[in-house]
Each structure stands twice: as C-alpha cells, then as structure tokens.
Amino acid sequence: MKRYDPDNGPDAAKWLALSEAERIELATDVHRADRLDADALVLHSALHVAVETQLAIREPISVSHALARLRAQGLSRHDAVHAIASVL
C-alpha cells in the first residue's frame, strides 16, 4: 500500500498487513499540507490510524455503525473519521 486516502478508506487486508509505524506514516503524508506542528501532526495521524484499524478489524462494530450513520447524515468519510476520532 503506497497511499492512504481518508475519503475512500484503505483496503482492510492491505491496511492490516502494514506495521503501525507504516500506517502512521501514510496518514502523516496525507496531512502534511495541513500545517500542523510536528506533535499535532503525529497525534492527528495516530488517531486516523486508530479509527481505520478499528474499521478494518470491525472491532468494535459500533465504529463501523458510527461511520455509516455519519456518512448517511452527509459527512464526508474523512470528516466522519475525524468525528469518530474525537471520541477517542
């Protein structure tokens, strides 16, 4: 897996085949242009990784349900991931 796209989400098997460090690096690459300071960038990326990993393993299932509900309410997938991460 060479790129993470929070608007489309990763293929679960490919995502889970990566190390956590590789996942964080992919999420960091997407958010570099957001002009976050270094610590905030890593934290933001780690939160993306936590949510995406929960979605990939479908545990807890409530995360998948929350993503579907938020998308149905009109949020982009990326914004839905942020909303779920805010609960973490």
C-alpha positions as semicolon CSV with decimal commas, in nm:
position;residue;x (nm);y (nm);z (nm)
1;M;0,000;0,000;0,000
2;K;0,157;0,324;-0,113
3;R;-0,106;0,583;-0,027
4;Y;-0,382;0,640;0,230
5;D;-0,697;0,819;0,116
6;P;-0,925;0,904;0,410
7;D;-1,209;0,989;0,172
8;N;-1,216;0,635;0,033
9;G;-1,059;0,431;0,311
10;P;-0,796;0,164;0,280
11;D;-0,840;-0,196;0,174
12;A;-0,865;-0,374;0,509
13;A;-0,625;-0,658;0,428
14;K;-0,359;-0,425;0,288
15;W;-0,401;-0,187;0,583
16;L;-0,364;-0,464;0,838
17;A;-0,056;-0,601;0,658
18;L;0,128;-0,277;0,738
19;S;0,305;-0,207;1,064
20;E;0,156;0,063;1,284
21;A;0,452;0,288;1,202
22;E;0,384;0,245;0,829
23;R;0,016;0,328;0,881
24;I;0,104;0,643;1,075
25;E;0,348;0,750;0,804
26;L;0,081;0,709;0,535
27;A;-0,168;0,914;0,737
28;T;0,100;1,174;0,808
29;D;0,178;1,206;0,437
30;V;-0,187;1,295;0,368
31;H;-0,195;1,565;0,636
32;R;0,145;1,733;0,587
33;A;-0,015;2,021;0,395
34;D;-0,247;2,096;0,689
35;R;0,031;2,298;0,854
36;L;0,002;2,125;1,191
37;D;0,304;2,139;1,418
38;A;0,503;1,815;1,429
39;D;0,348;1,681;1,750
40;A;-0,006;1,761;1,641
41;L;0,058;1,601;1,302
42;V;0,171;1,274;1,457
43;L;-0,120;1,272;1,704
44;H;-0,370;1,350;1,428
45;S;-0,224;1,072;1,213
46;A;-0,229;0,825;1,502
47;L;-0,598;0,897;1,558
48;H;-0,668;0,827;1,191
49;V;-0,477;0,500;1,227
50;A;-0,672;0,400;1,537
51;V;-1,008;0,455;1,367
52;E;-0,905;0,294;1,037
53;T;-0,768;-0,009;1,219
54;Q;-1,091;-0,048;1,417
55;L;-1,282;-0,028;1,089
56;A;-1,050;-0,283;0,924
57;I;-1,087;-0,538;1,203
58;R;-1,456;-0,448;1,252
59;E;-1,400;-0,423;1,626
60;P;-1,576;-0,269;1,797
61;I;-1,857;-0,299;1,543
62;S;-2,003;0,027;1,677
63;V;-1,726;0,213;1,491
64;S;-1,845;0,075;1,157
65;H;-2,203;0,162;1,251
66;A;-2,099;0,514;1,351
67;L;-1,917;0,563;1,019
68;A;-2,226;0,453;0,825
69;R;-2,454;0,676;1,034
70;L;-2,232;0,982;0,995
71;R;-2,199;0,926;0,621
72;A;-2,578;0,895;0,593
73;Q;-2,604;1,230;0,772
74;G;-2,395;1,389;0,498
75;L;-2,041;1,390;0,637
76;S;-1,756;1,302;0,405
77;R;-1,577;0,984;0,502
78;H;-1,276;1,190;0,614
79;D;-1,492;1,411;0,837
80;A;-1,668;1,103;0,975
81;V;-1,329;0,955;1,068
82;H;-1,247;1,282;1,247
83;A;-1,579;1,271;1,434
84;I;-1,516;0,914;1,547
85;A;-1,159;1,001;1,645
86;S;-1,289;1,286;1,861
87;V;-1,449;1,025;2,085
88;L;-1,113;0,858;2,137
